[in-house]
Coordinates of N, CA, C and O in Angstrom, one line a residue:
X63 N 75.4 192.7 -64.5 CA 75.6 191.9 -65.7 C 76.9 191.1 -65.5 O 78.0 191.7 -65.3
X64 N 76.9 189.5 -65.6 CA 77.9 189.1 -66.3 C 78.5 188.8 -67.1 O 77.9 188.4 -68.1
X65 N 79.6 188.8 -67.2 CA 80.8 189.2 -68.8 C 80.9 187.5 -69.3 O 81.5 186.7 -68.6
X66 N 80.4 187.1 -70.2 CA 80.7 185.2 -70.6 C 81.8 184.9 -71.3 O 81.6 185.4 -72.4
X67 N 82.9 184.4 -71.3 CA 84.0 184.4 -71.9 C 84.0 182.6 -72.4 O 83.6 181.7 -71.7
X68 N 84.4 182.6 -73.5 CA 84.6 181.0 -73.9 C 85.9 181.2 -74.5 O 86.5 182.3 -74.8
X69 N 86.5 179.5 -74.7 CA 87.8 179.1 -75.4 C 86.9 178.9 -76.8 O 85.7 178.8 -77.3
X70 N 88.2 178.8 -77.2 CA 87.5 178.1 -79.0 C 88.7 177.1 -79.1 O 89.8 177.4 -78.8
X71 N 88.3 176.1 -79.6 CA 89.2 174.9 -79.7 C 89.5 174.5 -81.4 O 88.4 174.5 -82.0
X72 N 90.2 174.3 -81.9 CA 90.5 174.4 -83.1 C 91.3 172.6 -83.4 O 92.4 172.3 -82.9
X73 N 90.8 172.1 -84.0 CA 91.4 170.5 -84.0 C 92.1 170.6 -85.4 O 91.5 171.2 -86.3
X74 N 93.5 170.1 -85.6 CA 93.8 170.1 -86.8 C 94.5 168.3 -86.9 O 94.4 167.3 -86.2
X75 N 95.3 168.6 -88.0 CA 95.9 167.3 -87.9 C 95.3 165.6 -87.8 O 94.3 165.0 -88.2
X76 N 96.3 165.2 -87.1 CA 96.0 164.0 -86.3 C 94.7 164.1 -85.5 O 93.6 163.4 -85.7
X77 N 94.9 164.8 -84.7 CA 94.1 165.1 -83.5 C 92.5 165.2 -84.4 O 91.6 164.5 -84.2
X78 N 92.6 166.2 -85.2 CA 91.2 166.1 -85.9 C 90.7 165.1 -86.9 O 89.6 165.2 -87.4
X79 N 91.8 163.8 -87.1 CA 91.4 162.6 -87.4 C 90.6 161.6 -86.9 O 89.6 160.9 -87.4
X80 N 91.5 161.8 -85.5 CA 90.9 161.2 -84.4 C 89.2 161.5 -84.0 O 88.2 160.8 -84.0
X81 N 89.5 162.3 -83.8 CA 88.0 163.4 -83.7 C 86.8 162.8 -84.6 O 85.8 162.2 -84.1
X82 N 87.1 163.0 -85.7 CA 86.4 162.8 -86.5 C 86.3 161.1 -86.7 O 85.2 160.7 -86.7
X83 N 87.0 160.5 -86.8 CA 86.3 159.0 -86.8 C 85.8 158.5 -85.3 O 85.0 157.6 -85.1
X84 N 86.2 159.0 -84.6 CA 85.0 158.9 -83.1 C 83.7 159.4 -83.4 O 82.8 158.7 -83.0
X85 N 83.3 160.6 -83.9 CA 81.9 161.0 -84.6 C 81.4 160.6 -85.3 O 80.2 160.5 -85.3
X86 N 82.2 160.0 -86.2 CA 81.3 158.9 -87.3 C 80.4 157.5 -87.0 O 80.7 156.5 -86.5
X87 N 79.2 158.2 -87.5 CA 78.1 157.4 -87.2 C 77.4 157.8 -85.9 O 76.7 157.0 -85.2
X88 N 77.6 159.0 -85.6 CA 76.8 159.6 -84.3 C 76.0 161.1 -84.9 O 76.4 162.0 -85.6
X89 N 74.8 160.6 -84.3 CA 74.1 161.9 -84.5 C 73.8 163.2 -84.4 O 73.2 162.8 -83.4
X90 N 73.7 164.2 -84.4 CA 74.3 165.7 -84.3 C 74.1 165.3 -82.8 O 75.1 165.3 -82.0
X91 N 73.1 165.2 -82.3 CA 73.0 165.6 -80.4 C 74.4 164.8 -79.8 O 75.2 165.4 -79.1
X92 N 74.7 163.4 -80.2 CA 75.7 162.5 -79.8 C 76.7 163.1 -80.0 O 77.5 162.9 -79.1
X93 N 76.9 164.1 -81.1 CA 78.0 164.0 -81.5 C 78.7 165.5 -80.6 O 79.8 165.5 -80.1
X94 N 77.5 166.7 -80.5 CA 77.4 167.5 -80.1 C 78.0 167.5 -78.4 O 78.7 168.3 -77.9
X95 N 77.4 166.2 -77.9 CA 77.7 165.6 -76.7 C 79.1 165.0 -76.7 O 79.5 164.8 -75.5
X96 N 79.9 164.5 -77.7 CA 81.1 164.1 -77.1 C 82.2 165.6 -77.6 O 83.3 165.7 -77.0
X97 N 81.7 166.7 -78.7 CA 82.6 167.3 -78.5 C 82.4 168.4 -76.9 O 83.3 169.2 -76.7
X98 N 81.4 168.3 -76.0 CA 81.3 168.8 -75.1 C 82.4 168.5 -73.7 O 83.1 169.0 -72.8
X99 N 82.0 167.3 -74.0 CA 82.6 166.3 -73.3 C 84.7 166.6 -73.3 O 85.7 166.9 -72.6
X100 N 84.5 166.3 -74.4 CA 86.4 166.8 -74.9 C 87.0 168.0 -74.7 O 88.1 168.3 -74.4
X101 N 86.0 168.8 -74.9 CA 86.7 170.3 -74.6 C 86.4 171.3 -73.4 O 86.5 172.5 -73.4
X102 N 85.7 170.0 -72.3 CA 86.0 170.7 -71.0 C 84.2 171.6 -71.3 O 83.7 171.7 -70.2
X103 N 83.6 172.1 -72.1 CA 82.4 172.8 -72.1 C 81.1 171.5 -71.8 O 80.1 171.4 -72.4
X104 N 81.5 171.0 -70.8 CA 79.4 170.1 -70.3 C 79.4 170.4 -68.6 O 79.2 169.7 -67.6
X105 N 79.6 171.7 -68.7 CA 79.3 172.5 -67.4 C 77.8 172.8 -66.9 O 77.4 172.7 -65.7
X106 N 77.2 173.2 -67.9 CA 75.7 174.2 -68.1 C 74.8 173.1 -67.6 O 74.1 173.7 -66.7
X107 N 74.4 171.7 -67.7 CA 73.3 171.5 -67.4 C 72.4 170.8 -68.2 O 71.7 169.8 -68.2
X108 N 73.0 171.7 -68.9 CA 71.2 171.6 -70.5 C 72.0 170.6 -71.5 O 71.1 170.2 -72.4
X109 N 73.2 170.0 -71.8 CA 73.7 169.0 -72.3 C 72.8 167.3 -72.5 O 72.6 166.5 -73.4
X110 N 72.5 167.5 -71.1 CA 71.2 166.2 -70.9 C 69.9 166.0 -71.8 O 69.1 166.9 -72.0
X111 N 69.8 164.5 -72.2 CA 68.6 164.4 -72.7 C 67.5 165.1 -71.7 O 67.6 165.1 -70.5
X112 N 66.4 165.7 -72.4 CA 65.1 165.7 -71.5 C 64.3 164.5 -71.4 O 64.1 164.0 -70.3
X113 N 63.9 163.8 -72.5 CA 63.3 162.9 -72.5 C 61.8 163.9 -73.0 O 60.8 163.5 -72.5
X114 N 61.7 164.4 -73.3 CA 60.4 165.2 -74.0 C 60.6 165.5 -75.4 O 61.6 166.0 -75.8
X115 N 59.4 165.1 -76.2 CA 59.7 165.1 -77.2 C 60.4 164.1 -78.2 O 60.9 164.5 -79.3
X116 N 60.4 162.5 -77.5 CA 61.5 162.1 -78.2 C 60.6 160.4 -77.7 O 61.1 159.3 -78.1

């Protein structure tokens, strides 16, 4: 068995200003995709559209 360890990233402030008016007007997947993008987690693969279903 492998042990899975993650960070948790916590935005306050400024920084979660920022954040947040970059997300505005993006859709949970989009949006889901740039906080992946920012905190170093679009490792896995599965981040990608499939194109099925859509």
């Amino acid at each position: 068995m492998t042990a899975v360890t993650s960070t948790v990233s916590t935005l306050t402030g400024q920084e979660a200003q920022k954040f947040l008016a970059r997300i505005a007007g993006l859709g949970d997947h989009d949006a889901q995709l740039l906080m992946a993008r920012l905190t170093g987690n679009f490792k896995r693969g599965n981040e990608r559209r499939s194109g099925r279903g859509r």
